[in-house]
mmCIF file of C-alpha atoms and ligand atoms in Angstrom:
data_model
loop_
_atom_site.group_PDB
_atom_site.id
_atom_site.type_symbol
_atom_site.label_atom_id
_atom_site.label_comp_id
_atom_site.label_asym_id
_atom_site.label_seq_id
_atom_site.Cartn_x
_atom_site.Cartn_y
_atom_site.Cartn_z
ATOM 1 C CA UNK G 1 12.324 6.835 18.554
ATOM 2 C CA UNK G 2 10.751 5.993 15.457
ATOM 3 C CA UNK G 3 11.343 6.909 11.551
ATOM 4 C CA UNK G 4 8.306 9.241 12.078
ATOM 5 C CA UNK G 5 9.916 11.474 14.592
ATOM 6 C CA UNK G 6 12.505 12.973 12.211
ATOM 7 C CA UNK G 7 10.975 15.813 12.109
ATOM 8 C CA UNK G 8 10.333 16.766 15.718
ATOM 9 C CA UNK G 9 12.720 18.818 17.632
ATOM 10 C CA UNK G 10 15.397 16.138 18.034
ATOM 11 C CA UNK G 11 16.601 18.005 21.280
ATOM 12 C CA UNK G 12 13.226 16.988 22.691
ATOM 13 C CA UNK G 13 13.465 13.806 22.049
ATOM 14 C CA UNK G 14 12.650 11.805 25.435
ATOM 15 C CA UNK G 15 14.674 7.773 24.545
ATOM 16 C CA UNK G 16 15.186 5.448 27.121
ATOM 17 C CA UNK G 17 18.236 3.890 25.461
ATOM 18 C CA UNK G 18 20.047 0.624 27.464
ATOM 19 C CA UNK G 19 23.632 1.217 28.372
ATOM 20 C CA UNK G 20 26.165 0.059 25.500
ATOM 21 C CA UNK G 21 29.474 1.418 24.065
ATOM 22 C CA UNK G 22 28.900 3.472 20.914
ATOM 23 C CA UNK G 23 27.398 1.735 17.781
ATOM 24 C CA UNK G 24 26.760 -1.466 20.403
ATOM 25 C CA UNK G 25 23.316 -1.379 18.984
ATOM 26 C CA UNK G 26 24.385 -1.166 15.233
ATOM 27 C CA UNK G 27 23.190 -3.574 13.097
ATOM 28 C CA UNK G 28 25.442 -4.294 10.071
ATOM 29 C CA UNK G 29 23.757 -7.011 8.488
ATOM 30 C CA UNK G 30 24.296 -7.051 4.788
ATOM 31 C CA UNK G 31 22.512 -8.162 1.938
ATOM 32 C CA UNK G 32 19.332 -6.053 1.426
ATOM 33 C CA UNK G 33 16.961 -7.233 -0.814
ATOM 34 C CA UNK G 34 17.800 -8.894 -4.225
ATOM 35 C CA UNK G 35 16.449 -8.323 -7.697
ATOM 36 C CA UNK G 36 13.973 -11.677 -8.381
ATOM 37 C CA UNK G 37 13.305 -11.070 -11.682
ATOM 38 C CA UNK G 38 10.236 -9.356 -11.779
ATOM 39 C CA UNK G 39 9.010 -7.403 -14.542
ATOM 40 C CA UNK G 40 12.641 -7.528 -15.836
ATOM 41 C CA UNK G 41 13.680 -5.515 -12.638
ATOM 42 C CA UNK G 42 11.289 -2.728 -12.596
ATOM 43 C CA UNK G 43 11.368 -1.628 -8.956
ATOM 44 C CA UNK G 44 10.053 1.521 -7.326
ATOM 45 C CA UNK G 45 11.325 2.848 -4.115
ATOM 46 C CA UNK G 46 10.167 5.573 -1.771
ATOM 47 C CA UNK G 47 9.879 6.305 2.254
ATOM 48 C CA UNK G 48 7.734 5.410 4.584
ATOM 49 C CA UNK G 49 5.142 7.699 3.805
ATOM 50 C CA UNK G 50 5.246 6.751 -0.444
ATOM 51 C CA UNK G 51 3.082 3.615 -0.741
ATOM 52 C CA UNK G 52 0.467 5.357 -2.895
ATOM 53 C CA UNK G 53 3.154 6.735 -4.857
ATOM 54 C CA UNK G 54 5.367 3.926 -5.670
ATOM 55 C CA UNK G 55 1.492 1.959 -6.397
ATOM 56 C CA UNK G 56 1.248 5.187 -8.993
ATOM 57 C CA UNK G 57 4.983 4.923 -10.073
ATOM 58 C CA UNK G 58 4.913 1.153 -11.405
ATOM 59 C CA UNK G 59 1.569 1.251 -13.213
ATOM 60 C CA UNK G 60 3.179 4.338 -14.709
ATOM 61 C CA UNK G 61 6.426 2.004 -15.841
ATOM 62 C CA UNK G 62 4.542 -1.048 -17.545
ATOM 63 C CA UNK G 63 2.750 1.881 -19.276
ATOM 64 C CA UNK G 64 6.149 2.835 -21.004
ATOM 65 C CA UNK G 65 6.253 6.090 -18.625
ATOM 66 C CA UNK G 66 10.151 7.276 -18.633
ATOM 67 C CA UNK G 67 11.237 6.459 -14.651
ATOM 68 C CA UNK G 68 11.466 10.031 -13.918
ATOM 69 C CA UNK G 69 7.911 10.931 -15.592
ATOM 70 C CA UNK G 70 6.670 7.777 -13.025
ATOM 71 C CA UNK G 71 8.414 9.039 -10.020
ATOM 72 C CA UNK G 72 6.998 12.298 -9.891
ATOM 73 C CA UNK G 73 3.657 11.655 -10.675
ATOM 74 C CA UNK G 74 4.352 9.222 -7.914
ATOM 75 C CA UNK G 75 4.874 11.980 -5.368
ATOM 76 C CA UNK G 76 2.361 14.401 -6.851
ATOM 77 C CA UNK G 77 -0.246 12.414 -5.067
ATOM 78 C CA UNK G 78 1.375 13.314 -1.333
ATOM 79 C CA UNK G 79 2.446 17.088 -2.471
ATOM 80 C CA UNK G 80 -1.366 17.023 -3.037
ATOM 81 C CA UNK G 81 -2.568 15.798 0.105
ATOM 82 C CA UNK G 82 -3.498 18.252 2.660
ATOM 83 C CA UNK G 83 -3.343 15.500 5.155
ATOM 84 C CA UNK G 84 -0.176 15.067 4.793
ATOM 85 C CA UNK G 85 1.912 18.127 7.051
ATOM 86 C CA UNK G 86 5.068 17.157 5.423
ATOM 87 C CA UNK G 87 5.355 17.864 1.816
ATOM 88 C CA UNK G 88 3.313 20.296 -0.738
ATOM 89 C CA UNK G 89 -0.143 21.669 0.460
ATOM 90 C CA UNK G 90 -0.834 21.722 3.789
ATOM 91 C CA UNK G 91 2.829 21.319 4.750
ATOM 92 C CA UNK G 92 3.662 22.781 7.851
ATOM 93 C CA UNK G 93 5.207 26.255 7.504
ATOM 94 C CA UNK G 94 8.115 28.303 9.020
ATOM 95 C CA UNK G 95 8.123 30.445 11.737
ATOM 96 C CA UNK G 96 6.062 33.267 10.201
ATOM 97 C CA UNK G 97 3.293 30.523 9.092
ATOM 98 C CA UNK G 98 4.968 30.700 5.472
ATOM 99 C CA UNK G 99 5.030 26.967 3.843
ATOM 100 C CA UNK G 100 8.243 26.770 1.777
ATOM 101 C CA UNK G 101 8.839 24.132 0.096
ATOM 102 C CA UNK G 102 12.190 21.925 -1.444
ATOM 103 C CA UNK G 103 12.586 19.701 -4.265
ATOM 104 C CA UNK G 104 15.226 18.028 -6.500
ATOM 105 C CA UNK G 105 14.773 15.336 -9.505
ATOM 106 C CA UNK G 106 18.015 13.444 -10.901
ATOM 107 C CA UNK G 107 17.866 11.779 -14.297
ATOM 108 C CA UNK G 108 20.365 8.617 -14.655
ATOM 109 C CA UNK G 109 20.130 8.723 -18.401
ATOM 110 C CA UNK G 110 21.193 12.229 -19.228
ATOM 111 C CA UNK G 111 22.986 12.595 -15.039
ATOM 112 C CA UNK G 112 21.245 15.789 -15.034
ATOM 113 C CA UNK G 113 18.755 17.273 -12.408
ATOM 114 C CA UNK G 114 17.335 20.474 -11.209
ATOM 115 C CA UNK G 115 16.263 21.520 -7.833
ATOM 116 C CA UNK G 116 14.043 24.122 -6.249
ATOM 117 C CA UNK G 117 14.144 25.491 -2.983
ATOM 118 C CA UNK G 118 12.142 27.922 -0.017
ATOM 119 C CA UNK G 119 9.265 27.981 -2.991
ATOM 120 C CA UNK G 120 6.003 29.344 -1.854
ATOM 121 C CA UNK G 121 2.595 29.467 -3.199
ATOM 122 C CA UNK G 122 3.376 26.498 -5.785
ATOM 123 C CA UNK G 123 2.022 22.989 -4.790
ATOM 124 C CA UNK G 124 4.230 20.637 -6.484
ATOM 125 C CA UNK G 125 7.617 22.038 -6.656
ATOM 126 C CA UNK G 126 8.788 18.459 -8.002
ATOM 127 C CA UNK G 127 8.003 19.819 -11.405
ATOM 128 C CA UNK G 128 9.155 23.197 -11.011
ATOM 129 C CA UNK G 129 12.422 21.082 -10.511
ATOM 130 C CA UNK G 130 12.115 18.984 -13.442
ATOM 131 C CA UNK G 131 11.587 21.949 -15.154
ATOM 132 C CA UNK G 132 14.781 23.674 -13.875
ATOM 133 C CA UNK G 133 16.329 20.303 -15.329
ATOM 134 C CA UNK G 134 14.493 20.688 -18.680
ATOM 135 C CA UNK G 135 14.298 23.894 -19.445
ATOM 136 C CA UNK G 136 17.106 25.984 -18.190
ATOM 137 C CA UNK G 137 20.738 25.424 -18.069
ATOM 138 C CA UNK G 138 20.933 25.828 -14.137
ATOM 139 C CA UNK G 139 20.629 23.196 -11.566
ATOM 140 C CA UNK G 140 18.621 25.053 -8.294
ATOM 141 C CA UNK G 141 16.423 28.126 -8.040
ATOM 142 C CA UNK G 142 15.169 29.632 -5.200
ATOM 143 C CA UNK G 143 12.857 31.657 -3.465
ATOM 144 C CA UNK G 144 10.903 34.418 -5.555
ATOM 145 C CA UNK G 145 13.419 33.882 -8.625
ATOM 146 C CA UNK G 146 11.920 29.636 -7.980
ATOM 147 C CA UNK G 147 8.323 31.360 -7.887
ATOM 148 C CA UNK G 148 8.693 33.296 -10.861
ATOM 149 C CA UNK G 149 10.642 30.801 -13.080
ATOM 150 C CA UNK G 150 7.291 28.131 -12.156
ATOM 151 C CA UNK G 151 4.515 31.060 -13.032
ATOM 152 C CA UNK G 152 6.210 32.019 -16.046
ATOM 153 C CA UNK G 153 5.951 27.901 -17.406
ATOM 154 C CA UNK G 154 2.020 28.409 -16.270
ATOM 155 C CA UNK G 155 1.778 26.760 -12.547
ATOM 156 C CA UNK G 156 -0.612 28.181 -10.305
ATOM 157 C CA UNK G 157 -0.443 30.222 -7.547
ATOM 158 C CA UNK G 158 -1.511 29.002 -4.682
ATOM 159 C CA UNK G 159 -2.371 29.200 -0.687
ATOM 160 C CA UNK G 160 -0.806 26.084 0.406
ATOM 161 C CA UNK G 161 -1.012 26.788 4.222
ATOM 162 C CA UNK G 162 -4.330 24.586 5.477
ATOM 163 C CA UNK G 163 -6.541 25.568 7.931
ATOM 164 C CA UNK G 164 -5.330 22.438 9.678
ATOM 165 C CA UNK G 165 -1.516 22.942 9.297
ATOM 166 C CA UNK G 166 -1.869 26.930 10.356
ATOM 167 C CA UNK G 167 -3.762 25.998 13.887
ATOM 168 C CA UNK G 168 -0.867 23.928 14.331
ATOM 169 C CA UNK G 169 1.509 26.673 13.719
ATOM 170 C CA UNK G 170 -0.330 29.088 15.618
ATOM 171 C CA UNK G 171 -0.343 26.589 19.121
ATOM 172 C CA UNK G 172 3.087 26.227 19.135
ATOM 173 C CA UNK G 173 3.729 30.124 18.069
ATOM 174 C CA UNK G 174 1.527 30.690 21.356
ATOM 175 C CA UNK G 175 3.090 28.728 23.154
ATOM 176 C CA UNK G 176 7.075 29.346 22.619
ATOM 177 C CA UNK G 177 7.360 31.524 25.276
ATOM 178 C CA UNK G 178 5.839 32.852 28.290
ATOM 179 C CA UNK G 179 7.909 36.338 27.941
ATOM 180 C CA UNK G 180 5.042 37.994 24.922
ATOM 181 C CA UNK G 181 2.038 39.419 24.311
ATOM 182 C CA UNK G 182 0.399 35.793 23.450
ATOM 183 C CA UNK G 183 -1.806 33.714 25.208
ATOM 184 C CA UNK G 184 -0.897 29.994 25.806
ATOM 185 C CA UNK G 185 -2.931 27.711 24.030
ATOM 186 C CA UNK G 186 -6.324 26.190 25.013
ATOM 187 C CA UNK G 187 -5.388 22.824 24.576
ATOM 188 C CA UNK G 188 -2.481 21.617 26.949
ATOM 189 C CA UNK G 189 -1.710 18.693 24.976
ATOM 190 C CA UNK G 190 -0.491 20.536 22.441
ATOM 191 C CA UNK G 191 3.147 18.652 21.947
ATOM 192 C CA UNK G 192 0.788 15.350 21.588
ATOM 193 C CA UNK G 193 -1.106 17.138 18.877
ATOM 194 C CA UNK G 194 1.676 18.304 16.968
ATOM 195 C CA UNK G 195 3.377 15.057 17.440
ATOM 196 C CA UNK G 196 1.046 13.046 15.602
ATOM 197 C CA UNK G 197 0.478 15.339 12.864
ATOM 198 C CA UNK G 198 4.061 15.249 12.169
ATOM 199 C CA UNK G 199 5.336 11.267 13.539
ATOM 200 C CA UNK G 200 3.227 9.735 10.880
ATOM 201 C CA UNK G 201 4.716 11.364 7.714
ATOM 202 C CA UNK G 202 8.173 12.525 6.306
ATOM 203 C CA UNK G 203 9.296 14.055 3.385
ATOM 204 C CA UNK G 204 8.599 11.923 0.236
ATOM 205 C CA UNK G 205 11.916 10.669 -1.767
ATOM 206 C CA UNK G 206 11.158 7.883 -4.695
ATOM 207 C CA UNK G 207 13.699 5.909 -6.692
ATOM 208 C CA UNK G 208 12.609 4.068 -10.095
ATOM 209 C CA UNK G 209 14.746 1.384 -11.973
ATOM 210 C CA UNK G 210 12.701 0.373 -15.664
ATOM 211 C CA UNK G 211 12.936 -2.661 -17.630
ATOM 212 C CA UNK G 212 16.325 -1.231 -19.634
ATOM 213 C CA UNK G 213 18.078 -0.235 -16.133
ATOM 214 C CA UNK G 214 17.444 3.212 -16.263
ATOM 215 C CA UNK G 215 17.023 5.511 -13.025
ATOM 216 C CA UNK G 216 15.917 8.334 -11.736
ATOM 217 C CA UNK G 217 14.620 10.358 -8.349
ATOM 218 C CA UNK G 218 12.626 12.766 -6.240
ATOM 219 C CA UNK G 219 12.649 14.243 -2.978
ATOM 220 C CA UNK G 220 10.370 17.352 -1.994
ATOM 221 C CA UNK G 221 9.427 18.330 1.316
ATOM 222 C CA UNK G 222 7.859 21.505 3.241
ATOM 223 C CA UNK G 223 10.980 20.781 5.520
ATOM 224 C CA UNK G 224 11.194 21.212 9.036
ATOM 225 C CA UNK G 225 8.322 22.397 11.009
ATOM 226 C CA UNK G 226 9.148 26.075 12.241
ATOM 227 C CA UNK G 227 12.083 26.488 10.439
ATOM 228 C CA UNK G 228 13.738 30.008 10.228
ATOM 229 C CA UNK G 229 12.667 31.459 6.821
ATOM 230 C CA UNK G 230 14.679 30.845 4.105
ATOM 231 C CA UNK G 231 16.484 27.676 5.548
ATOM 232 C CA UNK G 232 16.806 24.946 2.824
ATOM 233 C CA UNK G 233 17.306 21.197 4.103
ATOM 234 C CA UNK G 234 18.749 18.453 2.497
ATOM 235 C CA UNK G 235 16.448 17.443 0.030
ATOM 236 C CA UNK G 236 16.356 19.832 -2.823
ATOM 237 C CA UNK G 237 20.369 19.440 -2.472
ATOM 238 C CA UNK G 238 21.934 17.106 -5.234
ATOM 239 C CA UNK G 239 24.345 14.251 -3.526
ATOM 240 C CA UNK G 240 22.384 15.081 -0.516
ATOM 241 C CA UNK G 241 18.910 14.519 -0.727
ATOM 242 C CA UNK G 242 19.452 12.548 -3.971
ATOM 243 C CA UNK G 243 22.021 11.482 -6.359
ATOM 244 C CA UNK G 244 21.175 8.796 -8.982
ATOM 245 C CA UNK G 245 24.308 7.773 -11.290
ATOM 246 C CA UNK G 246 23.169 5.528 -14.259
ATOM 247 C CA UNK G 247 25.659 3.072 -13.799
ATOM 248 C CA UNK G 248 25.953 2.485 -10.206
ATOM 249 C CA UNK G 249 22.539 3.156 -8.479
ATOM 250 C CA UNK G 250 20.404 6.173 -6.901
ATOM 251 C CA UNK G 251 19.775 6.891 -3.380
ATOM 252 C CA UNK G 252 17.475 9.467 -1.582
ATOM 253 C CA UNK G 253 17.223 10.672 1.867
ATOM 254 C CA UNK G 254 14.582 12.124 5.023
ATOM 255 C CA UNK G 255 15.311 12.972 8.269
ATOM 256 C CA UNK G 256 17.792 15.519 9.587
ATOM 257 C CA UNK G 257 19.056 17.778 6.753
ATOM 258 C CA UNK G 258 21.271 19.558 7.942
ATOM 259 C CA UNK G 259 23.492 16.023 9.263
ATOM 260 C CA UNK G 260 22.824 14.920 5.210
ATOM 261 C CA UNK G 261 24.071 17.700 3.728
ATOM 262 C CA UNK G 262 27.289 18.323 5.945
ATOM 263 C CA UNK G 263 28.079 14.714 4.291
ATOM 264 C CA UNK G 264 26.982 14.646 1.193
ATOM 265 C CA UNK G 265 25.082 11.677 2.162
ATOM 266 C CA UNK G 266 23.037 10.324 -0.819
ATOM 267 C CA UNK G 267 26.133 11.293 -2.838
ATOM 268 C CA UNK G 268 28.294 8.759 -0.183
ATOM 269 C CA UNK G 269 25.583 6.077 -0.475
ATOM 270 C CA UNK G 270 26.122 5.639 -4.302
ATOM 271 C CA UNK G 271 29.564 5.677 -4.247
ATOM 272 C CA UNK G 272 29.716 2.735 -1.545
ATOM 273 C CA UNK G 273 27.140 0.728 -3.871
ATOM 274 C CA UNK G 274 29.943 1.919 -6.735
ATOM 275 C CA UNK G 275 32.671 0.101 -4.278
ATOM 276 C CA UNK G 276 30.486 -3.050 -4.471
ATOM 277 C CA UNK G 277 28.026 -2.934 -1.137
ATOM 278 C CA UNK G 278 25.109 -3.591 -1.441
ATOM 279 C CA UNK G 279 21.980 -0.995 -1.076
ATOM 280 C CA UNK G 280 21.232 -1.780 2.705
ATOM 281 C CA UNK G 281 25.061 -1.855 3.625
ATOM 282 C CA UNK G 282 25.986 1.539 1.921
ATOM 283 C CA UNK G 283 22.940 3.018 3.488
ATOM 284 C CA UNK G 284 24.580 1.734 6.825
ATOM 285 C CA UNK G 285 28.040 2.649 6.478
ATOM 286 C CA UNK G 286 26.790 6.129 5.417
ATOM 287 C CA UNK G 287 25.045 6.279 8.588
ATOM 288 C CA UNK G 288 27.989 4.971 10.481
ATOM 289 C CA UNK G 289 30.271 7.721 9.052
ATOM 290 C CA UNK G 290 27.615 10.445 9.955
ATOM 291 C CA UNK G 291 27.077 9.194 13.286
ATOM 292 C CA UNK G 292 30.624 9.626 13.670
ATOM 293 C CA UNK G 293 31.034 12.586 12.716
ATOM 294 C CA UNK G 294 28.304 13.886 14.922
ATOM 295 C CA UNK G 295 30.475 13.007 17.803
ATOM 296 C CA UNK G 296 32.235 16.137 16.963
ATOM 297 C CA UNK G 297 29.334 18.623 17.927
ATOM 298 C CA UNK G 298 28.352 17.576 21.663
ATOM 299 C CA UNK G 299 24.600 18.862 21.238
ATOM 300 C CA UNK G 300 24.156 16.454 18.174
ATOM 301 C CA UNK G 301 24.869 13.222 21.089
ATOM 302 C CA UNK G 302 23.219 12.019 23.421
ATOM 303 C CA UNK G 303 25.225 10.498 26.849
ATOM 304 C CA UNK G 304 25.905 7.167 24.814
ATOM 305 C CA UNK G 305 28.072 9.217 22.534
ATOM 306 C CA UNK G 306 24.906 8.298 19.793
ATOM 307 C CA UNK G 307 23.251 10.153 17.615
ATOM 308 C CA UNK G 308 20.281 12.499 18.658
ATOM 309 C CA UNK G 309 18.488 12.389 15.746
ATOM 310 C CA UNK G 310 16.659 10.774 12.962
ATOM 311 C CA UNK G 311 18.131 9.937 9.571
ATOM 312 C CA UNK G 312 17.127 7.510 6.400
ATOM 313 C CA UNK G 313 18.295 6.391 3.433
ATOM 314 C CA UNK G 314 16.893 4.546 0.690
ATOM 315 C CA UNK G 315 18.818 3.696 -2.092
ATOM 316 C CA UNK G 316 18.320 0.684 -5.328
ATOM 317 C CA UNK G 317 21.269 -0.233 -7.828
ATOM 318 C CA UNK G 318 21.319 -0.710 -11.444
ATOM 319 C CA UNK G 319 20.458 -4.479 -11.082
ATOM 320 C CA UNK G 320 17.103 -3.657 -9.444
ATOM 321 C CA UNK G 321 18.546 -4.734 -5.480
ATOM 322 C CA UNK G 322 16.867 -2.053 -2.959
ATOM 323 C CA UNK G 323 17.802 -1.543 0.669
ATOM 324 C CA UNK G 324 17.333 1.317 3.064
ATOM 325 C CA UNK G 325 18.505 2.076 6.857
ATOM 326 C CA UNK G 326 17.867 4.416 9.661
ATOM 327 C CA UNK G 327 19.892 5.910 12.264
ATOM 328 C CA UNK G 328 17.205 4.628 14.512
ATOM 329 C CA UNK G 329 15.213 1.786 14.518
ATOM 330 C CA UNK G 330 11.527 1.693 13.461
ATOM 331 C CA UNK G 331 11.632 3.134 10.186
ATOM 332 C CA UNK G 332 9.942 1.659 7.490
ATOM 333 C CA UNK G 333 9.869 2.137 3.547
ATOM 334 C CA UNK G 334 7.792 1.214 -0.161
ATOM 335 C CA UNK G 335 8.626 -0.552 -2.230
ATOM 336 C CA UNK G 336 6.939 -2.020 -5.479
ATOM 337 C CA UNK G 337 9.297 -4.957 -7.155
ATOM 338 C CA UNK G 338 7.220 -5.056 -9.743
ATOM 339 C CA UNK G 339 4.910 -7.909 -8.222
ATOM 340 C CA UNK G 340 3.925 -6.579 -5.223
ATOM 341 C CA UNK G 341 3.810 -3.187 -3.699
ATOM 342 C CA UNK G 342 4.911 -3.123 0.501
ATOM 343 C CA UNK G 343 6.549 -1.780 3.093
ATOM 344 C CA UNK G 344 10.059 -3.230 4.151
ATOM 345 C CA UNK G 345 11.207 -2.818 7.559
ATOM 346 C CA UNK G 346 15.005 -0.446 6.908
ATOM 347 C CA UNK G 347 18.006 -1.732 9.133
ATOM 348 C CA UNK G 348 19.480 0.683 11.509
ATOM 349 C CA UNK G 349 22.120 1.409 12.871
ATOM 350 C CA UNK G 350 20.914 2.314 16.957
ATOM 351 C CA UNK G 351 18.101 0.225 18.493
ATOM 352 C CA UNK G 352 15.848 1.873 19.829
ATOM 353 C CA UNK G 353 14.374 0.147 23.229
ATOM 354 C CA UNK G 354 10.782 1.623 22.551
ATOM 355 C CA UNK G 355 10.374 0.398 18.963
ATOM 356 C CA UNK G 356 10.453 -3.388 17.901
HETATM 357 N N1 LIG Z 401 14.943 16.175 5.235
HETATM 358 C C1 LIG Z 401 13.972 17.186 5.471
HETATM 359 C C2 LIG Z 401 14.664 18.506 5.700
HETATM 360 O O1 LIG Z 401 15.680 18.538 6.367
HETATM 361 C C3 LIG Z 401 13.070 16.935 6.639
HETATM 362 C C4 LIG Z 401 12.536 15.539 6.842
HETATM 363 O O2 LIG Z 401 12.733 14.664 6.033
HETATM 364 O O3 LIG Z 401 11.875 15.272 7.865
HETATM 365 O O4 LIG Z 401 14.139 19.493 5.258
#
């Protein structure tokens, strides 16, 4: 099971996982990764899929950009993409072949943020939320009142549904059930197909720290493949998908949603940094705790009492440390300390025997 398969059908997920009491394969190992000194502890964050955007982020920051302004220009560039089926245009759309989108942004400075959610037609509803921040005195719109709120500030309406992402829709429409009026589709490999659209990408969160120690996030996502219309996941949910607080630390989340926002998990991952773990441990105890309390909804485990799904967290603290974890290994994320712009390897919590 790898980072990239949080967004497949997590009940279809075939893992060959070695015998072990619960959490046997749980890997606790603290620290994370420490502030150096770099560029007076500018650091940019993101997941997996964010390595152009935290590149964009930090040239943004030594230009004097405010870390929110950086951030979201940061995942601009994969809302834009149409290769990427996760997030913005060419996401992949609900079950009617609708894309509808989610988005929050948190500002440490001001501990304010805004949030849109189920948007349609608008391809980068991380300023739509900023704009909710800015310029009205709620904190999440949604649906047409989302839509109208971003045409009346002058965004464009567009079709975000690629020819790409809507044959991809329309296989596994055809292919639901034999008990319709619908053909199977041509291609028989079709799970393959829709797998690696999908395993390669995530929803995009990014977490900036500038030179005076202030932060501030994004996360914005087309959500789960297929989804019933109208569902809203985790990330355009403050304390779940994000939650920066000034003085602690900000953390951001992809993977399962719905496990994230039954506990408040980017929310829990600050306040363990505010208890004094570091970014990599609170990630992991947040994990720990959902994982538990999984246990409590039999389809959510698999035999080994673990998990059946795929969750991350990334999270940096007001001294510039960064860390990030997985429920599963595999996962990877960005990061840009100001030197040098990679991908980390994120602890986990469950090994998984097919991934290194
Ligand atoms: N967290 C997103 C959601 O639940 C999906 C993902 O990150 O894969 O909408």
């Amino acid at each position: 099971m790898k980072n990239s398969y949080s967004r497949r059908d997590f009940f279809k997920m075939g893992v060959g996982f070695g015998a072990g009491a619960l959490f046997s394969g749980m890997s606790l190992k603290a620290g994370g990764h420490k502030n150096d000194g770099f560029e007076n502890g500018m650091r940019i964050i993101a997941s997996g899929n964010g390595i152009r955007a935290t590149e964009k982020a930090m040239d943004l920051l030594r230009d004097g950009a405010d870390p929110l302004e950086a951030v979201i220009s940061g995942v601009n560039i994969v809302e834009n993409d149409p290769q990427d089926h996760s997030v913005g245009f060419g996401g992949l759309p609900n079950e009617l072949g609708v894309v509808e989108l989610d988005a929050s942004v948190m500002y440490g400075p001001t501990h304010n943020g805004g949030a849109v959610a189920s948007l349609q037609n608008i391809k980068n509803p991380s300023r739509v939320a900023r704009l909710v921040m800015e310029r009205t005195d709620h904190a999440l719109l949604v649906g047409e009142g989302a839509l109208q709120f971003a045409l009346a500030h002058g965004f464009k309406k567009e079709n975000l549904l690629t020819d790409e992402a809507r044959k991809i829709w329309l296989k596994k429409k055809e292919q639901l059930t034999d008990d319709d009026f619908w053909f199977p589709p041509k291609s028989d490999n079709l799970e393959d197909e829709i797998r690696s659209f999908v395993e390669t990408h995530g929803t995009i969160n990014c977490l900036a720290i500038n030179e005076k120690g202030d932060l501030a996030g994004v996360t914005t996502t087309s959500g789960f493949f297929f989804k019933i219309p109208g569902r809203v996941g985790d990330s355009p949910i403050i304390g779940a998908g994000l939650y920066v607080d000034n003085e602690v630390g900000a953390a951001g989340s992809t993977g399962r949603g719905e496990a994230n926002i039954l506990n408040c998990g980017s929310y829990s991952v600050v306040e363990f940094m505010r208890q004094g773990f570091g970014p990599e441990e609170a990630c992991l105890r947040t994990l720990k705790r959902i994982a538990e309390k999984s246990r409590l909804q039999p389809r959510l485990i698999d035999e080994e009492g673990k998990a059946r799904f795929q969750l991350n967290f990334y999270a940096l603290n007001r001294k510039g440390e960064f860390g990030a974890a997985a429920m599963w290994s595999g996962a990877n994320f960005a990061v840009h300390d100001g030197k040098v712009n990679k991908m980390h390897p994120s602890a986990y919590l469950f090994k998984d025997n097919n991934t290194k």
